[in-house]
mmCIF file of C-alpha atoms in Angstrom:
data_model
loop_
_atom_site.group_PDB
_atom_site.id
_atom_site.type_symbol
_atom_site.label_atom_id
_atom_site.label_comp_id
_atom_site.label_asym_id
_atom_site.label_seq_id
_atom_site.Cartn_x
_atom_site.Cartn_y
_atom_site.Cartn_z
ATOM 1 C CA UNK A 1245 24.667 6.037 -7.539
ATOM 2 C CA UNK A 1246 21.492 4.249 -5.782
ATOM 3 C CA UNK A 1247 22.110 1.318 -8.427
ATOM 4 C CA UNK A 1248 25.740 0.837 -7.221
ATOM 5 C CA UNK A 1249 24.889 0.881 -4.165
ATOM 6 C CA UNK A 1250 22.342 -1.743 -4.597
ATOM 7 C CA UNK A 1251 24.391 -3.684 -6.136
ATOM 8 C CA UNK A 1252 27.517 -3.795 -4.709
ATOM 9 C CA UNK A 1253 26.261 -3.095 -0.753
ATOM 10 C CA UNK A 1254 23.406 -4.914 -0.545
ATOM 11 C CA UNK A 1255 21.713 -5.843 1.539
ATOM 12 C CA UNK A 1256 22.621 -3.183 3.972
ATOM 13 C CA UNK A 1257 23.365 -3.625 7.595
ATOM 14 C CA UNK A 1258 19.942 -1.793 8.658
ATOM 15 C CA UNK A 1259 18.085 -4.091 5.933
ATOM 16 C CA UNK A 1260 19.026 -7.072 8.243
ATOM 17 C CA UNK A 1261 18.688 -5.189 11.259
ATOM 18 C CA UNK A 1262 14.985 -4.553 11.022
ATOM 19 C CA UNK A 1263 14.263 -7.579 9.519
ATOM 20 C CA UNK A 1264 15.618 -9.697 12.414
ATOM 21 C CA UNK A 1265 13.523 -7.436 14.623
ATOM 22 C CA UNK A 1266 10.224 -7.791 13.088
ATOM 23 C CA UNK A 1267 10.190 -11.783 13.473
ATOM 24 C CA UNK A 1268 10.735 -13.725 16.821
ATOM 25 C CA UNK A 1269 14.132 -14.601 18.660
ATOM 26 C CA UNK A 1270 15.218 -18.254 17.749
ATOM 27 C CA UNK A 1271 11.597 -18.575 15.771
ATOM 28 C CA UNK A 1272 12.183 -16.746 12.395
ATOM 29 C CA UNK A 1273 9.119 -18.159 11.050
ATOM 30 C CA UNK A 1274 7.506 -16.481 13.575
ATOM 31 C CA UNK A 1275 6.810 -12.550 13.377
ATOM 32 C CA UNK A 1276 6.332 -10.138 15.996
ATOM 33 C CA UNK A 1277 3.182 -8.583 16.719
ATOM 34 C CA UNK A 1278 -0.315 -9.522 18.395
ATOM 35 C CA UNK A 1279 -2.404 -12.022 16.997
ATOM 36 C CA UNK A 1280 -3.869 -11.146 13.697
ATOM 37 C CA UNK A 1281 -1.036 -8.972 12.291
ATOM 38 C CA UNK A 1282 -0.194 -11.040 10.210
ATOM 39 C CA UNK A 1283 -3.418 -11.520 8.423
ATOM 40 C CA UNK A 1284 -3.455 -7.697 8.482
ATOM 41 C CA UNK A 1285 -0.431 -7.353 6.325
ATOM 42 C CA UNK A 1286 -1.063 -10.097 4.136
ATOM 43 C CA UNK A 1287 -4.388 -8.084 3.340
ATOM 44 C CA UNK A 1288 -2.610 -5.077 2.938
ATOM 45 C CA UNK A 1289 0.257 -6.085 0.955
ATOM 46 C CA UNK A 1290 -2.836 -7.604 -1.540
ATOM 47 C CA UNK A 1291 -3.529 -3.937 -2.199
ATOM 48 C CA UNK A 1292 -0.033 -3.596 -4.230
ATOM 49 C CA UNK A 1293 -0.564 -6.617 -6.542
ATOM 50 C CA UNK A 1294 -1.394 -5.845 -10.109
ATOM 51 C CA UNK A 1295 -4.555 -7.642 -10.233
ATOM 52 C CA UNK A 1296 -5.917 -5.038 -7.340
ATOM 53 C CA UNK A 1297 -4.026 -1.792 -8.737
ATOM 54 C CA UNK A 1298 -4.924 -2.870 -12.051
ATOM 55 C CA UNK A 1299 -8.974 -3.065 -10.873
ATOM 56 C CA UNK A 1300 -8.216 0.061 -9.219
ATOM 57 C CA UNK A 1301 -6.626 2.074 -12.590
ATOM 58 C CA UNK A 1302 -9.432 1.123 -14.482
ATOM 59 C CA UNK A 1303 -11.797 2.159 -12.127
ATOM 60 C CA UNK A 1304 -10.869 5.446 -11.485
ATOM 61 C CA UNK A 1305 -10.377 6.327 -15.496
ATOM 62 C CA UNK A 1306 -13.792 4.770 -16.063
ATOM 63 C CA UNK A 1307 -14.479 7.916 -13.264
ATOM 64 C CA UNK A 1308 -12.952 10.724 -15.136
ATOM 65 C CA UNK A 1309 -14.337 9.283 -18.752
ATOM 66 C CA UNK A 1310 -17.645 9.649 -17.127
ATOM 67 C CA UNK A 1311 -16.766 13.072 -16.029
ATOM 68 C CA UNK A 1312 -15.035 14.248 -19.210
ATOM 69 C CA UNK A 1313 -11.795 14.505 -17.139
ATOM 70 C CA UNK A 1314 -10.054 13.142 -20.604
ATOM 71 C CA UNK A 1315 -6.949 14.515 -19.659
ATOM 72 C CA UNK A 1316 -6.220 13.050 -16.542
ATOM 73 C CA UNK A 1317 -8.451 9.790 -17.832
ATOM 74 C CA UNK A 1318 -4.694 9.405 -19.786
ATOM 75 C CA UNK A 1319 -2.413 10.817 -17.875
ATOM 76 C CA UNK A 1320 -3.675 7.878 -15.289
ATOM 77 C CA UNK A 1321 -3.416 5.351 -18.049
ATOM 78 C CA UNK A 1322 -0.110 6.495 -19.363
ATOM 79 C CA UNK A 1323 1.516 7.018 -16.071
ATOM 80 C CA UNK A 1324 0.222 3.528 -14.499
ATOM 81 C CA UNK A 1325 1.120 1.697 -17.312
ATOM 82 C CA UNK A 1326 4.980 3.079 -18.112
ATOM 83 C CA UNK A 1327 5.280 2.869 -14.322
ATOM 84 C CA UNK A 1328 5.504 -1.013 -14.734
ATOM 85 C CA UNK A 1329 7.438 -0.867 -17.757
ATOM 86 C CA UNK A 1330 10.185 1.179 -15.657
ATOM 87 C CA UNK A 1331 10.108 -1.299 -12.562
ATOM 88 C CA UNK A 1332 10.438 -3.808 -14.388
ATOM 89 C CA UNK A 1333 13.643 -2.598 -15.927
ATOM 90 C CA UNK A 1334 15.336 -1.414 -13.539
ATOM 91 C CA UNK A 1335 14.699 -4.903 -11.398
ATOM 92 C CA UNK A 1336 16.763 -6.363 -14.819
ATOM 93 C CA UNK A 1337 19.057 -3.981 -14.352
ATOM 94 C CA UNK A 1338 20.233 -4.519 -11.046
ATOM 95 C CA UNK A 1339 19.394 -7.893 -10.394
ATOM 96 C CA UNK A 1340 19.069 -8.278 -6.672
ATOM 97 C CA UNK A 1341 17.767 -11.275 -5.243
ATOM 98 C CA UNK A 1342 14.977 -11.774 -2.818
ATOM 99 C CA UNK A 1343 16.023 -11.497 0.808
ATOM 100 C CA UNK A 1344 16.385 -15.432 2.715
ATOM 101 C CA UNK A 1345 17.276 -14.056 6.031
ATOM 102 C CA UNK A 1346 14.073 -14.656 7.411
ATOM 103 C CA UNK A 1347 11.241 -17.276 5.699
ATOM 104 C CA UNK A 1348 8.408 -15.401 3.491
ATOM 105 C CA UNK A 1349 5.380 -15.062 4.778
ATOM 106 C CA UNK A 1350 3.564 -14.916 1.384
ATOM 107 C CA UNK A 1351 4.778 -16.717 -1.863
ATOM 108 C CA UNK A 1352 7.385 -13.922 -3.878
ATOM 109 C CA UNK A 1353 9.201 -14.641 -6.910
ATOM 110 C CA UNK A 1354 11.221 -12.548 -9.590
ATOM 111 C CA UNK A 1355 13.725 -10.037 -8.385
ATOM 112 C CA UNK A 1356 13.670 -7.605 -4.851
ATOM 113 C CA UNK A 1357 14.786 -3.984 -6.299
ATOM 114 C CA UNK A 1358 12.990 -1.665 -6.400
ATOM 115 C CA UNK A 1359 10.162 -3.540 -4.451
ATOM 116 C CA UNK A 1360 7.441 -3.640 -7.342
ATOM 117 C CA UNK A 1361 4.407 -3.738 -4.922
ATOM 118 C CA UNK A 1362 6.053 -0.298 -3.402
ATOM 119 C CA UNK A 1363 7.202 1.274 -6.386
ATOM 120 C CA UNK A 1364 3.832 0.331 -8.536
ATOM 121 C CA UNK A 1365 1.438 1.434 -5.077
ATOM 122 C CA UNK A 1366 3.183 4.530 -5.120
ATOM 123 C CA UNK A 1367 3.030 5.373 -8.835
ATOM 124 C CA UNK A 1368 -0.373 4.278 -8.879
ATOM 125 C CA UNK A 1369 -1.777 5.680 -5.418
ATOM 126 C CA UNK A 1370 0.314 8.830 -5.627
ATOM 127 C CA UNK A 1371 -0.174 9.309 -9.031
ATOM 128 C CA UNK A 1372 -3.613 9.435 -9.298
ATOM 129 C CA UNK A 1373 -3.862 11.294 -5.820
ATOM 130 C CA UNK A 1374 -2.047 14.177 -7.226
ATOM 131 C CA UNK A 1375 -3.826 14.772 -10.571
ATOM 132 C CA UNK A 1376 -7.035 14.718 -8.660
ATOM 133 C CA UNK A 1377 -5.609 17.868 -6.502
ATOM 134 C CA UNK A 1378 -5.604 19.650 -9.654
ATOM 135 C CA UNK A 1379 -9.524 18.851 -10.528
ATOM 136 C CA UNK A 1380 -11.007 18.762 -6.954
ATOM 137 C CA UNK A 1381 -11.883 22.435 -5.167
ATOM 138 C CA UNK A 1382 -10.888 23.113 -1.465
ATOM 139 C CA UNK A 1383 -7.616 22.961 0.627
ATOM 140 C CA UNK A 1384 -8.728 20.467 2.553
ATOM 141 C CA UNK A 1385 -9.809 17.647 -0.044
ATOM 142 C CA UNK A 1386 -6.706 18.070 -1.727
ATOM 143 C CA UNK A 1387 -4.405 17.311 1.558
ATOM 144 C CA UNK A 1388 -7.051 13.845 2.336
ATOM 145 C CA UNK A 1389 -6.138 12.719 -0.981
ATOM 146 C CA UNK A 1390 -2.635 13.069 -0.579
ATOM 147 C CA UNK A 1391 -3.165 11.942 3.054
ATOM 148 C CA UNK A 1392 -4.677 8.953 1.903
ATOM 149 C CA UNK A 1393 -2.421 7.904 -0.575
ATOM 150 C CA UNK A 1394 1.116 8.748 1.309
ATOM 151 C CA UNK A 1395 -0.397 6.573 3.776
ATOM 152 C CA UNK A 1396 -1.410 3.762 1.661
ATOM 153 C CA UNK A 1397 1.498 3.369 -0.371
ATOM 154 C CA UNK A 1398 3.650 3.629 3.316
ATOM 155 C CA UNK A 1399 1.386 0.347 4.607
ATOM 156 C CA UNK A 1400 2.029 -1.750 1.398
ATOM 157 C CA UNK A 1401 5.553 -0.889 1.708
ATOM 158 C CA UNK A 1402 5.863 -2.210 5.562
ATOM 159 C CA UNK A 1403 4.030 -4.748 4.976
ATOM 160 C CA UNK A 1404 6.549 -6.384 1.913
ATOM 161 C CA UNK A 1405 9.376 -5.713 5.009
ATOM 162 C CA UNK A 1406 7.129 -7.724 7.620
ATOM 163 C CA UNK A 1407 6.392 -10.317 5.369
ATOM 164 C CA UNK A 1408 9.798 -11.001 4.287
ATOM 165 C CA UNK A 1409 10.060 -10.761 0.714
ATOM 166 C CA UNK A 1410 11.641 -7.437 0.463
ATOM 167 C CA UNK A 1411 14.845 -6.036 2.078
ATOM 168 C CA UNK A 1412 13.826 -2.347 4.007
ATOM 169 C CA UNK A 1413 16.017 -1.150 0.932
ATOM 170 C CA UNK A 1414 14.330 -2.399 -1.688
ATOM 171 C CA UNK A 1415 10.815 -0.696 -0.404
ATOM 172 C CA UNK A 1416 12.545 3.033 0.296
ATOM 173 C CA UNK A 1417 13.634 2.466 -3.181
ATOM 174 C CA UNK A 1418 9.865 1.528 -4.406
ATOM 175 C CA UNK A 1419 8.631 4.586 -2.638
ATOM 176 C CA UNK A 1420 11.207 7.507 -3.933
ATOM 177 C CA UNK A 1421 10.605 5.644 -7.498
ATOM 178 C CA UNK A 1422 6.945 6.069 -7.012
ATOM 179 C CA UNK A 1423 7.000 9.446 -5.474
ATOM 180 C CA UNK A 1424 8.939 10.999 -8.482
ATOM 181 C CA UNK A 1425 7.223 8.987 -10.709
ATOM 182 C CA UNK A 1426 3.729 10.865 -9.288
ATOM 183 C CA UNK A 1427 5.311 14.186 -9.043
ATOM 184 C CA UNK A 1428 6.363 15.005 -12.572
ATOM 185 C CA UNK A 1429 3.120 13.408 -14.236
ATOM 186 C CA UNK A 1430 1.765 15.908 -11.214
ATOM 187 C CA UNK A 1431 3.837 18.672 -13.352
ATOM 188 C CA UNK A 1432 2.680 17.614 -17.054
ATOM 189 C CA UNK A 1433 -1.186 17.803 -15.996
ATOM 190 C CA UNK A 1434 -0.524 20.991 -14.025
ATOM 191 C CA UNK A 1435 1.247 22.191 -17.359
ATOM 192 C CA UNK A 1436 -1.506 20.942 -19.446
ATOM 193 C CA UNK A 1437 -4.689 22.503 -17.661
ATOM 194 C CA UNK A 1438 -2.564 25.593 -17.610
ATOM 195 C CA UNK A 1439 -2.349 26.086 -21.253
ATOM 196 C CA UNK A 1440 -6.571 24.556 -22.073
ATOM 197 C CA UNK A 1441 -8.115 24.570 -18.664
ATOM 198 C CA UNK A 1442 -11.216 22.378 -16.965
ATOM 199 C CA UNK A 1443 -13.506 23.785 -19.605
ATOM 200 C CA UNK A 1444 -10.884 23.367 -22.558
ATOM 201 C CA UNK A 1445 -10.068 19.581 -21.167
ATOM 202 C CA UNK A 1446 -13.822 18.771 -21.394
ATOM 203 C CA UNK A 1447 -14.432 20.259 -24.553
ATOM 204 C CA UNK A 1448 -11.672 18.290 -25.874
ATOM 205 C CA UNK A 1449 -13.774 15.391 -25.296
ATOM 206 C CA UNK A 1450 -16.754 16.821 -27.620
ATOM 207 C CA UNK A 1451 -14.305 17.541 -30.246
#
C-alpha cells in the first residue's frame, strides 16, 4: 500500500508544505534558521553517508570481535549490509524522483524513496543499538543506547528535509524501513542467545 501511495500521490501535500516552510519567503535558496544551521545539518546529514556508516559498521564489529561477541559481530555485518541491498531495491522499485521544489543544499543524485541516508542511519544506528541491549547489563544503559540512536537517526532524517533533497515522505519512509529493519534482527539475536547464551556465543568463537 505505502508503494502505491508513493507512487501514485507523491509528493504529498504536507511534503510541500514543510518544505516551503523550512526555506525563506520569495528566497528559496535561502533556509530558515539562525546563522550556522545550515552548516549544522550539512554535518549531520554527513553522518548518514556510507563512507561514515560504513567506518562506523566496521568499527563497532572490530568491538565485539575483540570481545568475542561473534554473534552480534554478524548479525551487525549481515544486517548493515542486506539493509543496503533492500534500499536500494525498493528505490528501483518505485522510482520517485528527487524533490525540485526548493534548490538542494548539498549535491543528491539517484532516486528519493525511501530516503537512503534515513533508511541506512536507522538500520545501522538502530540496529546495532538494539543488539547491544541484549549484551550490556542495567536498565538504564540499555534506554541511552536506544536514546542515542532514535535520536540520531531522527537528526539525519531532518536534516535530508532541510537540505532539500528528500521529500518529508521519503524520510518517514527511511525511518519505519529502518526501525523494522532493527527490530526483527533485534528478535533473531534475542532468539539466538536464548537457545546458546553469552557464555555459549563466546565459546563459539574458541571452537
Amino acid at each position: 500500500m505505502l508503494l502505491g501511495l508513493a507512487i501514485d500521490r507523491a509528493p504529498f501535500g504536507f511534503d510541500r508544505a514543510i518544505m516551503l516552510g523550512l526555506r525563506t519567503p520569495g528566497h528559496l535558496e535561502v533556509p530558515v534558521g539562525p546563522r550556522g544551521l545550515k552548516a549544522a545539518m550539512i554535518d549531520v546529514t554527513a553522518l548518514g553517508s556510507v563512507p561514515i556508516l560504513t567506518t562506523v559498521v566496521l568499527a563497532v564489529v572490530g568491538l565485539q570481535l575483540v570481545m568475542r561477541r561473534w554473534a552480534s559481530a554478524l548479525l551487525t555485518v549481515a544486517a548493515t549490509a542486506s539493509a543496503g541491498v533492500m534500499v536500494e531495491m525498493l528505490k528501483a522499485e518505485v522510482g520517485r524522483p528527487r524533490p525540485t521544489l526548493v534548490p538542494h543544499l548539498v549535491d543528491a543524485s539517484g532516486l528519493s524513496f525511501p530516503s537512503g541516508h534515513s533508511a541506512g542511519s536507522a538500520s545501522v544506528y538502530l540496529t546495532m543499538a538494539a543488539l547491544a541491549t541484549q549484551v550490556v547489563e542495567g536498565e538504564a544503559v540499555r534506554r541511552y543506547l536506544i536514546a542515542v540512536g532514535v535520536l540520531l537517526v531522527g537528526a539525519i532524517g531532518v536534516s535530508r528535509v532541510y537540505l532539500g533533497v528528500h521529500w518529508p515522505s521519503d524520510v518517514m519512509a527511511g525511518w519505519s524501513f529502518g526501525t523494522l529493519w532493527a527490530l526483527g534482527w533485534w528478535t533473531l539475536g534475542a532468539r539466538f542467545r536464548d537457545k546458546v547464551g553469552t557464555e555459549g556465543e563466546k565459546a563459539l568463537g574458541r571452537a
